[in-house]
Amino acid sequence: MSSEAADPVAIIGASGALGFGLAVRLARTGVPVMIGSRDPDRAAEAVQRALAVVPDGSFTACENADAARAADTIVLSVPFRNHSETLTNLKGALAPGKLLIDATVPLAAAVSGKATRVLGVWQGSAAQQAAEMSPDGVRVVSALHTVSAASLTDLEHPLEQDVLVCGDSREDKSAAARMIGRIEGLRCIDCGRLEMSRITESLTALLIGINSRYKAHAGIRLTGLPDPSWE
C-alpha cells in the first residue's frame, strides 16, 4: 500500500466488471472512490457490493457527472457503445486540469460482433476520441486495457501484470501511474504518445481470445525492463 495521502478517484462505469474491480482494489489501498453510473440506483447497488468486498472502504454512489466533479482523477470504463454519449454528458463536469484515464476498448461486441475483434475508430482509438471530445485542458491518458477484470475483482488473486500507459504528456502519464501503482502487483509501462493507444486497446481483443482458449485470466508482463521510474 502506498504511504502517500489518497486523493479521491472517480470511476465512471464502476458497475461494470473492470470498473468495479478497480474500485475495490483502490479502496483497499485507502483511496476514496466515487462510483459513477448513469443510473443512481445502479451506483448505490455497486457501492453495497463493494462494501461487501472491502468493508472499510470509502465508496460514494454518484451520477456520472457528480462523480467527475468530485475528483481530479477520473477513470472512464464504459462499453464503447456508450463512450461518445458518456463523454458528451460529462463535458460540463470535466474542468481543465482534470486527469481522464480512458480504459475503454472499441470491441466489436459493441455492435453485436465478436469480442475478439476491434472496431475502427475515426480518431484512431477510443482514447483519441476521448481527447477530441473532452474540453480543452483535460489531460487524457489511456491505460488498463490488458488488466483482467476478473483478476482485479478477486482480491486474493496476485496480479503481477503490467499496465500499458499512453499519453502525450509525460507528467500526465506519471500521475496516472502513481495512482494505478498503488495497487500491489500492477507495474505501469510508458508506451508512448496517445496515438499508440490504438495498439494497446487492440490487445484486449487478443487477450480475450487467449483467455477463452486457455480458460484463464492472463494479463501482460514485459521482460527485460528495469523498474520504470515515473519521477
Tab-separated table of C-alpha atoms in Angstrom:
chain	number	residue	atom	x	y	z
A	1	MET	CA	0.000	0.000	0.000
A	2	SER	CA	1.245	3.463	-0.856
A	3	SER	CA	2.096	5.768	2.046
A	4	GLU	CA	1.018	8.846	0.072
A	5	ALA	CA	-2.179	10.619	1.023
A	6	ALA	CA	-5.024	9.314	-1.091
A	7	ASP	CA	-6.974	11.740	-3.247
A	8	PRO	CA	-10.430	10.620	-4.382
A	9	VAL	CA	-10.804	8.874	-7.721
A	10	ALA	CA	-13.997	8.828	-9.771
A	11	ILE	CA	-14.731	5.669	-11.743
A	12	ILE	CA	-17.282	6.180	-14.485
A	13	GLY	CA	-18.765	2.787	-15.210
A	14	ALA	CA	-17.853	1.239	-11.848
A	15	SER	CA	-20.902	-1.016	-12.007
A	16	GLY	CA	-19.156	-2.879	-14.848
A	17	ALA	CA	-16.588	-5.626	-14.290
A	18	LEU	CA	-13.353	-3.682	-14.862
A	19	GLY	CA	-14.559	-0.530	-13.139
A	20	PHE	CA	-15.811	-2.465	-10.128
A	21	GLY	CA	-12.584	-4.433	-9.813
A	22	LEU	CA	-10.560	-1.234	-9.968
A	23	ALA	CA	-12.831	0.378	-7.359
A	24	VAL	CA	-12.351	-2.361	-4.768
A	25	ARG	CA	-8.609	-2.646	-5.393
A	26	LEU	CA	-8.112	1.106	-4.992
A	27	ALA	CA	-10.354	1.289	-1.934
A	28	ARG	CA	-8.290	-1.413	-0.273
A	29	THR	CA	-5.272	0.910	-0.518
A	30	GLY	CA	-7.164	3.752	1.160
A	31	VAL	CA	-8.341	5.649	-1.922
A	32	PRO	CA	-11.814	7.202	-1.595
A	33	VAL	CA	-13.769	6.034	-4.641
A	34	MET	CA	-16.639	7.883	-6.267
A	35	ILE	CA	-18.682	5.204	-8.047
A	36	GLY	CA	-20.360	6.745	-11.079
A	37	SER	CA	-23.252	5.409	-13.113
A	38	ARG	CA	-25.934	6.807	-15.419
A	39	ASP	CA	-28.439	5.246	-13.010
A	40	PRO	CA	-28.067	6.353	-9.361
A	41	ASP	CA	-29.701	3.106	-8.212
A	42	ARG	CA	-27.054	1.075	-10.018
A	43	ALA	CA	-24.345	3.201	-8.427
A	44	ALA	CA	-25.848	2.591	-4.986
A	45	GLU	CA	-26.053	-1.141	-5.669
A	46	ALA	CA	-22.397	-1.163	-6.757
A	47	VAL	CA	-21.432	0.593	-3.511
A	48	GLN	CA	-23.152	-2.136	-1.483
A	49	ARG	CA	-21.361	-4.840	-3.472
A	50	ALA	CA	-18.054	-3.034	-2.997
A	51	LEU	CA	-18.562	-2.703	0.765
A	52	ALA	CA	-19.229	-6.439	0.944
A	53	VAL	CA	-15.744	-6.954	-0.528
A	54	VAL	CA	-13.928	-4.099	1.255
A	55	PRO	CA	-15.985	-3.311	4.389
A	56	ASP	CA	-13.705	-0.467	5.496
A	57	GLY	CA	-13.501	1.080	2.018
A	58	SER	CA	-14.673	4.611	1.268
A	59	PHE	CA	-17.259	4.477	-1.521
A	60	THR	CA	-19.766	7.119	-2.635
A	61	ALA	CA	-22.562	6.468	-5.117
A	62	CYS	CA	-22.929	9.240	-7.691
A	63	GLU	CA	-24.462	10.040	-11.020
A	64	ASN	CA	-21.628	10.169	-13.564
A	65	ALA	CA	-21.284	13.942	-13.784
A	66	ASP	CA	-21.336	14.360	-9.999
A	67	ALA	CA	-18.616	11.729	-9.653
A	68	ALA	CA	-16.464	13.527	-12.223
A	69	ARG	CA	-16.912	16.864	-10.467
A	70	ALA	CA	-15.892	15.368	-7.112
A	71	ALA	CA	-12.451	14.090	-8.174
A	72	ASP	CA	-9.445	15.388	-10.077
A	73	THR	CA	-8.690	11.896	-11.409
A	74	ILE	CA	-11.397	10.150	-13.419
A	75	VAL	CA	-11.303	6.638	-14.876
A	76	LEU	CA	-13.614	6.075	-17.834
A	77	SER	CA	-14.543	2.396	-18.029
A	78	VAL	CA	-17.676	2.072	-20.129
A	79	PRO	CA	-18.698	-0.111	-23.087
A	80	PHE	CA	-17.667	1.513	-26.350
A	81	ARG	CA	-21.307	1.844	-27.418
A	82	ASN	CA	-21.732	4.313	-24.510
A	83	HIS	CA	-18.368	6.054	-24.890
A	84	SER	CA	-19.368	9.029	-27.011
A	85	GLU	CA	-22.655	9.644	-25.193
A	86	THR	CA	-20.951	9.459	-21.793
A	87	LEU	CA	-18.282	11.958	-22.808
A	88	THR	CA	-20.933	14.302	-24.166
A	89	ASN	CA	-22.802	14.150	-20.865
A	90	LEU	CA	-19.603	14.728	-18.877
A	91	LYS	CA	-18.475	17.877	-20.702
A	92	GLY	CA	-19.816	20.202	-18.032
A	93	ALA	CA	-18.043	18.222	-15.301
A	94	LEU	CA	-14.631	17.869	-16.990
A	95	ALA	CA	-12.823	21.010	-15.907
A	96	PRO	CA	-9.357	21.937	-17.206
A	97	GLY	CA	-6.612	20.186	-15.257
A	98	LYS	CA	-8.589	17.038	-14.502
A	99	LEU	CA	-6.890	13.764	-15.431
A	100	LEU	CA	-9.064	11.436	-17.526
A	101	ILE	CA	-7.782	7.853	-17.728
A	102	ASP	CA	-9.617	6.102	-20.561
A	103	ALA	CA	-9.841	2.319	-20.223
A	104	THR	CA	-12.439	1.903	-22.976
A	105	VAL	CA	-11.901	-0.620	-25.755
A	106	PRO	CA	-13.777	-0.439	-29.103
A	107	LEU	CA	-14.675	-4.131	-29.166
A	108	ALA	CA	-16.898	-5.334	-31.978
A	109	ALA	CA	-19.194	-6.724	-29.294
A	110	ALA	CA	-20.500	-3.149	-29.004
A	111	VAL	CA	-22.331	-3.716	-32.303
A	112	SER	CA	-23.200	-7.391	-31.729
A	113	GLY	CA	-19.894	-8.561	-33.201
A	114	LYS	CA	-17.175	-10.724	-31.712
A	115	ALA	CA	-15.342	-9.642	-28.569
A	116	THR	CA	-12.124	-10.835	-30.196
A	117	ARG	CA	-12.314	-8.081	-32.830
A	118	VAL	CA	-11.978	-4.322	-32.559
A	119	LEU	CA	-13.862	-1.643	-34.420
A	120	GLY	CA	-12.220	1.053	-36.491
A	121	VAL	CA	-12.454	4.417	-34.726
A	122	TRP	CA	-12.338	7.543	-36.861
A	123	GLN	CA	-9.942	9.289	-34.468
A	124	GLY	CA	-7.701	6.203	-34.291
A	125	SER	CA	-8.664	4.842	-30.883
A	126	ALA	CA	-11.203	5.263	-28.104
A	127	ALA	CA	-8.682	7.307	-26.115
A	128	GLN	CA	-8.110	9.650	-29.047
A	129	GLN	CA	-11.874	10.015	-29.380
A	130	ALA	CA	-11.977	10.924	-25.679
A	131	ALA	CA	-9.251	13.519	-26.179
A	132	GLU	CA	-11.126	15.055	-29.111
A	133	MET	CA	-14.420	15.178	-27.221
A	134	SER	CA	-13.057	16.440	-23.897
A	135	PRO	CA	-12.925	20.172	-23.134
A	136	ASP	CA	-9.602	21.952	-23.621
A	137	GLY	CA	-7.242	21.457	-20.707
A	138	VAL	CA	-8.477	17.980	-19.737
A	139	ARG	CA	-5.473	15.637	-19.517
A	140	VAL	CA	-6.271	12.382	-21.341
A	141	VAL	CA	-4.259	9.190	-20.807
A	142	SER	CA	-5.100	5.629	-21.823
A	143	ALA	CA	-4.426	2.630	-19.575
A	144	LEU	CA	-5.710	-0.632	-18.066
A	145	HIS	CA	-6.769	-2.316	-21.323
A	146	THR	CA	-4.872	-5.543	-20.672
A	147	VAL	CA	-5.703	-5.994	-16.985
A	148	SER	CA	-8.143	-8.824	-16.335
A	149	ALA	CA	-11.358	-7.598	-14.735
A	150	ALA	CA	-11.858	-10.986	-13.080
A	151	SER	CA	-8.373	-10.829	-11.552
A	152	LEU	CA	-8.969	-7.300	-10.256
A	153	THR	CA	-12.218	-8.308	-8.565
A	154	ASP	CA	-10.676	-11.364	-6.893
A	155	LEU	CA	-8.666	-9.695	-4.141
A	156	GLU	CA	-6.891	-12.954	-3.330
A	157	HIS	CA	-5.545	-13.194	-6.882
A	158	PRO	CA	-1.953	-11.914	-7.244
A	159	LEU	CA	-1.909	-9.555	-10.210
A	160	GLU	CA	1.742	-9.369	-11.372
A	161	GLN	CA	0.703	-7.551	-14.525
A	162	ASP	CA	1.970	-4.579	-16.481
A	163	VAL	CA	-0.306	-1.654	-17.307
A	164	LEU	CA	0.395	-0.095	-20.693
A	165	VAL	CA	0.061	3.685	-20.404
A	166	CYS	CA	-0.188	6.051	-23.380
A	167	GLY	CA	-0.405	9.827	-23.395
A	168	ASP	CA	1.009	12.968	-24.924
A	169	SER	CA	2.367	14.320	-21.622
A	170	ARG	CA	4.983	12.570	-19.501
A	171	GLU	CA	3.631	14.388	-16.442
A	172	ASP	CA	0.094	13.137	-17.084
A	173	LYS	CA	1.271	9.561	-17.586
A	174	SER	CA	3.273	9.831	-14.367
A	175	ALA	CA	0.190	10.983	-12.453
A	176	ALA	CA	-1.817	8.051	-13.816
A	177	ALA	CA	0.996	5.633	-12.970
A	178	ARG	CA	1.199	6.850	-9.369
A	179	MET	CA	-2.499	6.247	-8.880
A	180	ILE	CA	-2.573	2.853	-10.593
A	181	GLY	CA	0.681	1.839	-8.915
A	182	ARG	CA	-0.978	1.986	-5.503
A	183	ILE	CA	-2.441	-1.401	-6.422
A	184	GLU	CA	0.007	-4.131	-5.488
A	185	GLY	CA	1.184	-6.138	-8.484
A	186	LEU	CA	0.449	-3.548	-11.171
A	187	ARG	CA	3.509	-2.015	-12.855
A	188	CYS	CA	2.947	0.846	-15.277
A	189	ILE	CA	4.923	0.991	-18.525
A	190	ASP	CA	5.270	4.147	-20.632
A	191	CYS	CA	4.111	3.117	-24.110
A	192	GLY	CA	4.480	6.481	-25.797
A	193	ARG	CA	2.055	9.021	-27.181
A	194	LEU	CA	-1.716	8.743	-27.056
A	195	GLU	CA	-1.804	7.571	-30.674
A	196	MET	CA	-0.225	4.290	-29.501
A	197	SER	CA	-3.453	3.500	-27.682
A	198	ARG	CA	-4.831	2.104	-30.929
A	199	ILE	CA	-2.364	-0.750	-30.370
A	200	THR	CA	-2.822	-1.183	-26.623
A	201	GLU	CA	-6.617	-1.168	-26.965
A	202	SER	CA	-6.475	-3.917	-29.575
A	203	LEU	CA	-4.549	-6.152	-27.164
A	204	THR	CA	-7.753	-6.562	-25.166
A	205	ALA	CA	-9.316	-8.495	-28.034
A	206	LEU	CA	-6.185	-10.635	-28.305
A	207	LEU	CA	-6.259	-11.467	-24.583
A	208	ILE	CA	-9.977	-12.271	-24.663
A	209	GLY	CA	-9.264	-14.909	-27.300
A	210	ILE	CA	-6.265	-16.306	-25.400
A	211	ASN	CA	-8.105	-16.449	-22.086
A	212	SER	CA	-11.080	-18.124	-23.724
A	213	ARG	CA	-8.891	-20.853	-25.197
A	214	TYR	CA	-6.884	-21.442	-22.017
A	215	LYS	CA	-9.714	-20.847	-19.516
A	216	ALA	CA	-7.514	-18.291	-17.771
A	217	HIS	CA	-7.334	-14.640	-16.735
A	218	ALA	CA	-3.944	-13.841	-18.222
A	219	GLY	CA	-2.547	-10.335	-18.457
A	220	ILE	CA	0.664	-8.928	-19.906
A	221	ARG	CA	4.126	-8.775	-18.338
A	222	LEU	CA	7.067	-7.325	-20.255
A	223	THR	CA	10.514	-8.794	-19.651
A	224	GLY	CA	13.963	-7.249	-19.746
A	225	LEU	CA	12.894	-3.818	-18.457
A	226	PRO	CA	14.362	-2.012	-15.469
A	227	ASP	CA	11.853	-0.983	-12.851
A	228	PRO	CA	10.256	2.045	-14.506
A	229	SER	CA	10.763	5.370	-12.773
A	230	TRP	CA	7.904	7.848	-13.022
A	231	GLU	CA	9.509	10.649	-11.054
